[in-house]
């Protein structure tokens, strides 16, 4: 993650281009990789891993919209009004935005490096195909 922004939203907000206030370095989460995989049940999960590939946590997601360069989804354990949006830019970098009715959190992500697929998945998990970014 290169940068992190946070702002409070007002009721009826429609302008999401304003990022709000930038968090100083060291005030946001340490580097993590975010990936997706399909559970043997068919559910898609978002997976957070440390730099060495160790899974920190995973949560089921529901995909609500997909375009050529944007994925919008809701994490099952989040409030129903929350949504997460990942936008991939031309240079391979990405912006991850989490929106609720009351706040917007924006993460400017660094371009990921290709990592070899994990050789050992825990029971009931499969790695989702990677598109290199």
Coordinates of N, CA, C and O in Angstrom, one line a residue:
X1 N 0.8 -1.2 0.0 CA 0.0 0.0 0.0 C 0.9 1.2 0.0 O 1.8 1.3 0.8
X2 N 0.6 2.1 -0.9 CA 1.4 3.3 -1.0 C 0.8 4.5 -0.1 O 1.6 5.2 0.5
X3 N -0.5 4.6 -0.2 CA -1.1 5.7 0.6 C -2.5 5.3 1.1 O -3.1 4.3 0.5
X4 N -3.0 6.0 2.1 CA -4.2 5.7 2.7 C -5.0 7.0 3.0 O -4.4 7.9 3.5
X5 N -6.3 7.0 2.7 CA -7.1 8.2 2.9 C -8.4 7.8 3.6 O -8.9 6.7 3.5
X6 N -8.9 8.7 4.4 CA -10.1 8.5 5.2 C -11.0 9.8 5.2 O -10.4 10.9 5.3
X7 N -12.3 9.6 5.0 CA -13.2 10.7 5.1 C -14.5 10.3 5.6 O -15.0 9.2 5.3
X8 N -15.2 11.2 6.3 CA -16.6 10.9 6.8 C -17.5 11.3 5.6 O -17.2 12.3 4.9
X9 N -18.6 10.6 5.5 CA -19.6 10.9 4.4 C -20.8 11.5 5.0 O -21.2 11.2 6.1
X10 N -21.4 12.4 4.3 CA -22.7 13.0 4.7 C -23.8 12.2 4.1 O -23.7 11.6 3.0
X11 N -25.0 12.3 4.7 CA -26.2 11.6 4.2 C -26.4 12.1 2.7 O -26.4 13.3 2.4
X12 N -26.7 11.1 1.8 CA -27.0 11.5 0.5 C -25.8 11.8 -0.4 O -25.9 12.2 -1.5
X13 N -24.6 11.5 0.1 CA -23.3 11.7 -0.6 C -23.3 11.0 -2.0 O -23.7 9.9 -2.1
X14 N -22.9 11.7 -3.0 CA -22.8 11.1 -4.4 C -21.4 11.3 -5.0 O -21.1 10.7 -5.9
X15 N -20.6 12.3 -4.4 CA -19.3 12.5 -4.9 C -18.3 11.7 -4.2 O -18.0 12.0 -3.0
X16 N -17.7 10.7 -4.8 CA -16.8 9.8 -4.1 C -15.4 10.0 -4.6 O -14.4 9.3 -4.3
X17 N -15.2 11.1 -5.5 CA -13.8 11.3 -6.0 C -12.9 12.0 -5.0 O -11.7 11.9 -5.0
X18 N -13.5 12.7 -4.1 CA -12.8 13.4 -3.0 C -12.3 12.3 -2.0 O -13.1 11.5 -1.6
X19 N -11.0 12.2 -1.8 CA -10.4 11.1 -1.0 C -10.4 11.4 0.5 O -10.3 10.5 1.3
X20 N -10.5 12.7 0.9 CA -10.4 13.0 2.3 C -9.0 13.3 2.7 O -8.2 13.6 2.0
X21 N -8.8 13.0 4.0 CA -7.5 13.3 4.6 C -6.5 12.1 4.5 O -6.9 11.0 4.7
X22 N -5.3 12.4 4.1 CA -4.3 11.3 4.0 C -3.8 10.9 5.3 O -3.5 11.8 6.1
X23 N -3.7 9.6 5.6 CA -3.1 9.1 6.8 C -1.6 9.2 6.7 O -1.0 8.8 5.7
X24 N -0.9 9.6 7.8 CA 0.6 9.7 7.7 C 1.1 8.2 7.7 O 0.5 7.3 8.2
X25 N 2.3 8.1 7.1 CA 3.0 6.8 7.1 C 3.0 6.2 8.5 O 3.3 7.0 9.5
X26 N 2.8 4.9 8.7 CA 2.8 4.3 10.0 C 1.5 4.3 10.7 O 1.3 3.7 11.7
X27 N 0.5 5.0 10.2 CA -0.8 5.1 10.8 C -1.8 4.2 10.1 O -3.0 4.2 10.5
X28 N -1.4 3.4 9.1 CA -2.3 2.5 8.5 C -1.6 1.1 8.5 O -0.5 1.0 8.9
X29 N -2.4 0.1 8.2 CA -2.0 -1.3 8.3 C -0.7 -1.6 7.7 O -0.3 -1.0 6.6
X30 N 0.1 -2.5 8.2 CA 1.3 -3.0 7.6 C 1.0 -3.7 6.3 O -0.1 -4.1 6.0
X31 N 2.0 -3.8 5.4 CA 1.8 -4.4 4.1 C 1.2 -5.8 4.2 O 1.6 -6.6 5.0
X32 N 0.2 -6.0 3.4 CA -0.5 -7.3 3.3 C -0.8 -7.5 1.8 O -1.0 -6.5 1.1
X33 N -0.9 -8.7 1.4 CA -1.4 -9.0 0.1 C -2.8 -9.4 0.2 O -3.3 -10.0 1.1
X34 N -3.6 -8.9 -0.8 CA -5.0 -9.3 -0.8 C -5.2 -10.1 -2.1 O -4.8 -9.7 -3.2
X35 N -5.8 -11.3 -1.9 CA -6.0 -12.2 -3.0 C -7.4 -12.8 -2.9 O -8.1 -12.6 -1.9
X36 N -7.8 -13.5 -3.9 CA -9.1 -14.2 -3.9 C -8.9 -15.7 -4.2 O -8.0 -16.1 -4.9
X37 N -9.8 -16.5 -3.6 CA -9.8 -17.9 -3.9 C -11.2 -18.5 -3.8 O -12.1 -17.8 -3.3
X38 N -11.4 -19.6 -4.4 CA -12.7 -20.3 -4.4 C -12.6 -21.4 -3.4 O -11.7 -22.3 -3.5
X39 N -13.5 -21.4 -2.4 CA -13.6 -22.5 -1.5 C -14.3 -23.7 -2.2 O -15.0 -23.6 -3.1
X40 N -14.0 -24.9 -1.7 CA -14.6 -26.1 -2.3 C -16.1 -26.1 -2.3 O -16.8 -26.7 -3.2
X41 N -16.8 -25.3 -1.5 CA -18.2 -25.1 -1.5 C -18.7 -24.3 -2.7 O -19.9 -24.2 -2.9
X42 N -17.7 -23.6 -3.3 CA -18.1 -22.7 -4.4 C -18.0 -21.3 -4.1 O -18.1 -20.4 -4.9
X43 N -18.0 -21.0 -2.8 CA -18.0 -19.6 -2.4 C -16.6 -18.9 -2.7 O -15.6 -19.6 -2.7
X44 N -16.7 -17.6 -3.1 CA -15.4 -16.9 -3.3 C -15.0 -16.2 -2.0 O -15.9 -15.7 -1.3
X45 N -13.8 -16.3 -1.7 CA -13.3 -15.7 -0.5 C -12.2 -14.6 -0.8 O -11.4 -14.8 -1.7
X46 N -12.2 -13.6 0.0 CA -11.0 -12.6 0.0 C -10.1 -13.1 1.0 O -10.5 -13.5 2.1
X47 N -8.8 -13.2 0.7 CA -7.8 -13.7 1.5 C -6.7 -12.6 1.8 O -6.2 -12.0 0.8
X48 N -6.3 -12.4 3.0 CA -5.3 -11.5 3.4 C -4.1 -12.4 3.8 O -4.2 -13.3 4.6
X49 N -2.9 -12.1 3.2 CA -1.7 -12.9 3.5 C -0.6 -11.9 3.9 O -0.5 -10.8 3.5
X50 N 0.3 -12.5 4.7 CA 1.6 -11.7 5.0 C 2.5 -11.8 3.8 O 2.2 -12.6 2.8
X51 N 3.6 -11.1 3.8 CA 4.5 -11.1 2.6 C 5.0 -12.5 2.3 O 5.3 -12.8 1.2
X52 N 5.2 -13.4 3.3 CA 5.6 -14.8 3.1 C 4.6 -15.7 2.5 O 4.9 -16.9 2.2
X53 N 3.3 -15.2 2.4 CA 2.3 -16.0 1.9 C 1.4 -16.7 2.9 O 0.4 -17.3 2.6
X54 N 1.7 -16.5 4.2 CA 0.9 -17.1 5.3 C -0.5 -16.3 5.3 O -0.5 -15.1 5.4
X55 N -1.6 -17.1 5.3 CA -2.9 -16.5 5.4 C -3.2 -16.0 6.8 O -3.0 -16.6 7.8
X56 N -3.5 -14.7 6.8 CA -3.9 -14.0 8.1 C -5.3 -14.2 8.4 O -5.7 -14.5 9.5
X57 N -6.2 -14.0 7.3 CA -7.6 -14.2 7.5 C -8.3 -14.4 6.1 O -7.7 -14.0 5.1
X58 N -9.5 -14.9 6.1 CA -10.2 -15.0 4.9 C -11.7 -14.8 5.2 O -12.2 -15.1 6.3
X59 N -12.4 -14.2 4.2 CA -13.8 -13.9 4.4 C -14.5 -14.1 3.1 O -14.0 -13.8 2.0
X60 N -15.8 -14.6 3.2 CA -16.6 -14.8 2.0 C -17.0 -13.5 1.4 O -17.2 -12.5 2.2
X61 N -17.2 -13.4 0.1 CA -17.7 -12.2 -0.5 C -18.8 -12.5 -1.5 O -18.9 -13.6 -2.0
X62 N -19.6 -11.5 -1.8 CA -20.6 -11.5 -2.8 C -20.2 -10.4 -3.8 O -20.1 -9.3 -3.5
X63 N -20.0 -10.8 -5.1 CA -19.7 -9.9 -6.1 C -21.0 -9.2 -6.6 O -22.0 -9.9 -6.9
X64 N -21.0 -7.9 -6.6 CA -22.2 -7.1 -7.0 C -22.1 -6.5 -8.3 O -23.1 -6.2 -8.9
X65 N -20.8 -6.2 -8.8 CA -20.7 -5.6 -10.1 C -19.3 -5.8 -10.6 O -18.3 -5.8 -9.9
X66 N -19.1 -6.1 -11.9 CA -17.8 -6.3 -12.6 C -17.8 -5.5 -13.9 O -18.8 -5.6 -14.7
X67 N -16.8 -4.7 -14.1 CA -16.6 -4.0 -15.4 C -15.2 -4.4 -15.8 O -14.5 -5.2 -15.2
X68 N -14.7 -3.8 -16.9 CA -13.4 -4.2 -17.5 C -12.3 -4.0 -16.5 O -11.4 -4.8 -16.4
X69 N -12.3 -3.0 -15.7 CA -11.2 -2.8 -14.7 C -11.7 -2.5 -13.3 O -10.9 -2.1 -12.5
X70 N -12.9 -2.8 -13.0 CA -13.5 -2.6 -11.6 C -14.2 -3.8 -11.1 O -15.0 -4.4 -11.8
X71 N -14.0 -4.1 -9.9 CA -14.7 -5.2 -9.2 C -15.4 -4.6 -7.9 O -14.7 -4.0 -7.1
X72 N -16.7 -4.7 -7.8 CA -17.4 -4.3 -6.6 C -18.0 -5.5 -5.9 O -18.6 -6.3 -6.5
X73 N -17.8 -5.5 -4.6 CA -18.3 -6.7 -3.8 C -18.5 -6.3 -2.4 O -18.2 -5.2 -1.9
X74 N -19.2 -7.2 -1.7 CA -19.6 -7.0 -0.3 C -19.0 -8.2 0.5 O -19.2 -9.4 0.1
X75 N -18.3 -8.0 1.5 CA -17.8 -9.0 2.4 C -18.9 -9.5 3.3 O -19.7 -8.6 3.8
X76 N -19.2 -10.8 3.4 CA -20.3 -11.3 4.1 C -20.5 -10.8 5.5 O -21.6 -10.5 5.9
X77 N -19.4 -10.6 6.2 CA -19.5 -10.2 7.6 C -19.6 -8.7 7.8 O -19.8 -8.2 8.9
X78 N -19.5 -7.9 6.7 CA -19.7 -6.5 6.8 C -21.2 -6.1 6.8 O -22.0 -6.9 6.4
X79 N -21.4 -4.9 7.3 CA -22.8 -4.4 7.3 C -23.4 -4.4 5.9 O -22.6 -4.2 4.9
X80 N -24.6 -4.7 5.7 CA -25.2 -4.8 4.3 C -25.0 -3.6 3.4 O -25.1 -3.6 2.2
X81 N -24.8 -2.4 4.1 CA -24.7 -1.2 3.3 C -23.2 -0.9 2.9 O -23.0 0.0 2.1
X82 N -22.3 -1.7 3.4 CA -20.9 -1.5 3.0 C -20.6 -2.2 1.6 O -21.2 -3.2 1.3
X83 N -19.7 -1.6 0.9 CA -19.2 -2.2 -0.3 C -17.7 -1.9 -0.5 O -17.2 -0.9 0.0
X84 N -17.0 -2.8 -1.2 CA -15.6 -2.7 -1.5 C -15.5 -2.6 -3.0 O -16.1 -3.4 -3.7
X85 N -14.6 -1.7 -3.4 CA -14.4 -1.5 -4.9 C -12.9 -1.5 -5.1 O -12.2 -0.8 -4.5
X86 N -12.5 -2.4 -6.1 CA -11.2 -2.4 -6.5 C -11.1 -2.0 -8.0 O -11.8 -2.6 -8.8
X87 N -10.3 -1.0 -8.2 CA -10.1 -0.5 -9.6 C -8.7 -0.7 -10.0 O -7.8 -0.2 -9.3
X88 N -8.4 -1.4 -11.1 CA -7.1 -1.7 -11.6 C -6.8 -0.6 -12.7 O -7.6 -0.4 -13.6
X89 N -5.6 0.0 -12.5 CA -5.3 1.1 -13.5 C -4.4 0.5 -14.6 O -3.9 -0.6 -14.5
X90 N -4.2 1.3 -15.6 CA -3.4 0.9 -16.8 C -2.0 0.4 -16.5 O -1.5 -0.5 -17.1
X91 N -1.4 1.0 -15.4 CA 0.0 0.6 -15.1 C 0.0 -0.6 -14.2 O 1.1 -1.0 -13.8
X92 N -1.1 -1.2 -13.9 CA -1.1 -2.4 -13.0 C -1.3 -2.1 -11.5 O -1.5 -3.0 -10.7
X93 N -1.2 -0.8 -11.2 CA -1.5 -0.4 -9.8 C -3.0 -0.5 -9.6 O -3.8 -0.6 -10.5
X94 N -3.4 -0.3 -8.3 CA -4.9 -0.4 -8.0 C -5.3 0.5 -6.9 O -4.5 1.0 -6.1
X95 N -6.6 0.8 -6.9 CA -7.2 1.6 -5.8 C -8.2 0.7 -5.2 O -9.1 0.1 -5.9
X96 N -8.2 0.5 -3.9 CA -9.2 -0.2 -3.1 C -9.9 0.8 -2.3 O -9.3 1.6 -1.5
X97 N -11.3 0.8 -2.4 CA -12.1 1.7 -1.6 C -13.1 0.9 -0.9 O -13.8 0.1 -1.5
X98 N -13.3 1.3 0.4 CA -14.3 0.7 1.2 C -15.3 1.8 1.6 O -14.9 2.8 2.2
X99 N -16.6 1.6 1.3 CA -17.6 2.6 1.6 C -18.7 2.1 2.5 O -19.2 1.0 2.2
X100 N -19.0 2.8 3.5 CA -20.2 2.6 4.3 C -21.1 3.8 4.1 O -20.8 4.7 3.3
X101 N -22.2 3.9 4.8 CA -23.1 5.0 4.7 C -22.4 6.2 5.4 O -22.7 7.4 5.1
X102 N -21.4 6.0 6.3 CA -20.9 7.1 7.1 C -19.4 7.4 6.8 O -18.9 8.4 7.3
X103 N -18.7 6.5 6.1 CA -17.3 6.8 5.9 C -16.8 6.2 4.5 O -17.5 5.3 4.0
X104 N -15.7 6.7 4.1 CA -15.0 6.2 2.9 C -13.5 6.0 3.2 O -12.9 7.0 3.7
X105 N -13.0 4.8 3.0 CA -11.6 4.6 3.2 C -11.0 4.2 1.9 O -11.5 3.3 1.2
X106 N -9.9 4.9 1.5 CA -9.3 4.6 0.2 C -7.8 4.2 0.4 O -7.1 4.9 1.1
X107 N -7.4 3.1 -0.3 CA -6.1 2.6 -0.2 C -5.5 2.7 -1.7 O -6.1 2.1 -2.6
X108 N -4.4 3.4 -1.8 CA -3.7 3.4 -3.1 C -2.7 2.3 -3.0 O -1.8 2.3 -2.2
X109 N -2.9 1.2 -3.8 CA -2.1 0.0 -3.7 C -0.9 0.0 -4.7 O -1.0 0.5 -5.8
X110 N 0.2 -0.6 -4.2 CA 1.3 -0.8 -5.1 C 1.1 -2.0 -6.0 O 0.3 -2.9 -5.6
X111 N 1.7 -1.9 -7.1 CA 1.6 -3.1 -8.1 C 2.2 -4.3 -7.4 O 3.3 -4.3 -6.9
X112 N 1.4 -5.4 -7.4 CA 1.9 -6.6 -6.8 C 2.9 -7.3 -7.7 O 2.9 -7.1 -8.9
X113 N 3.7 -8.1 -7.1 CA 4.6 -9.0 -7.8 C 4.0 -10.3 -8.0 O 3.3 -10.8 -7.1
X114 N 4.2 -11.0 -9.1 CA 3.7 -12.3 -9.3 C 4.3 -13.2 -8.3 O 5.5 -13.2 -8.1
X115 N 3.5 -14.0 -7.6 CA 4.0 -15.0 -6.7 C 3.6 -16.3 -7.2 O 2.5 -16.5 -7.7
X116 N 4.4 -17.4 -7.0 CA 4.0 -18.7 -7.4 C 2.8 -19.2 -6.6 O 2.7 -18.8 -5.4
X117 N 1.9 -20.0 -7.2 CA 0.8 -20.5 -6.4 C 1.2 -21.2 -5.2 O 2.3 -21.9 -5.2
X118 N 0.5 -21.1 -4.1 CA 0.8 -21.9 -2.9 C 0.7 -23.3 -3.2 O -0.3 -23.8 -3.8
X119 N 1.7 -24.1 -2.8 CA 1.7 -25.5 -3.1 C 0.7 -26.3 -2.2 O 0.2 -27.3 -2.6
X120 N 0.5 -25.8 -1.0 CA -0.3 -26.5 -0.1 C -1.5 -25.6 0.3 O -1.2 -24.6 1.0
X121 N -2.7 -25.9 0.0 CA -3.9 -25.2 0.4 C -4.4 -25.9 1.6 O -4.3 -27.1 1.8
X122 N -5.1 -25.2 2.5 CA -5.7 -25.9 3.6 C -6.9 -26.6 3.1 O -7.4 -26.3 2.0
X123 N -7.4 -27.5 3.8 CA -8.5 -28.4 3.4 C -9.7 -27.5 3.0 O -10.1 -26.6 3.7
X124 N -10.3 -27.7 1.9 CA -11.5 -27.0 1.4 C -11.2 -25.7 0.7 O -12.1 -25.0 0.4
X125 N -10.0 -25.5 0.3 CA -9.6 -24.2 -0.3 C -8.9 -24.5 -1.6 O -8.2 -25.5 -1.8
X126 N -9.1 -23.6 -2.6 CA -8.4 -23.6 -3.9 C -8.0 -22.2 -4.1 O -8.6 -21.3 -3.8
X127 N -6.8 -22.1 -4.8 CA -6.3 -20.8 -5.2 C -7.1 -20.3 -6.4 O -7.4 -21.1 -7.3
X128 N -7.5 -19.1 -6.4 CA -8.2 -18.5 -7.5 C -7.2 -18.2 -8.6 O -6.1 -17.9 -8.3
X129 N -7.6 -18.3 -9.9 CA -6.6 -18.0 -10.9 C -6.1 -16.6 -10.8 O -6.9 -15.7 -10.5
X130 N -4.9 -16.4 -11.1 CA -4.3 -15.0 -10.9 C -4.1 -14.5 -12.3 O -3.7 -15.2 -13.3
X131 N -4.4 -13.2 -12.4 CA -4.1 -12.5 -13.7 C -2.9 -11.6 -13.6 O -2.8 -10.6 -14.3
X132 N -2.0 -11.9 -12.7 CA -0.7 -11.3 -12.7 C -0.7 -9.9 -12.0 O 0.1 -9.0 -12.3
X133 N -1.6 -9.6 -11.1 CA -1.5 -8.3 -10.6 C -2.2 -8.1 -9.3 O -2.1 -7.4 -8.5

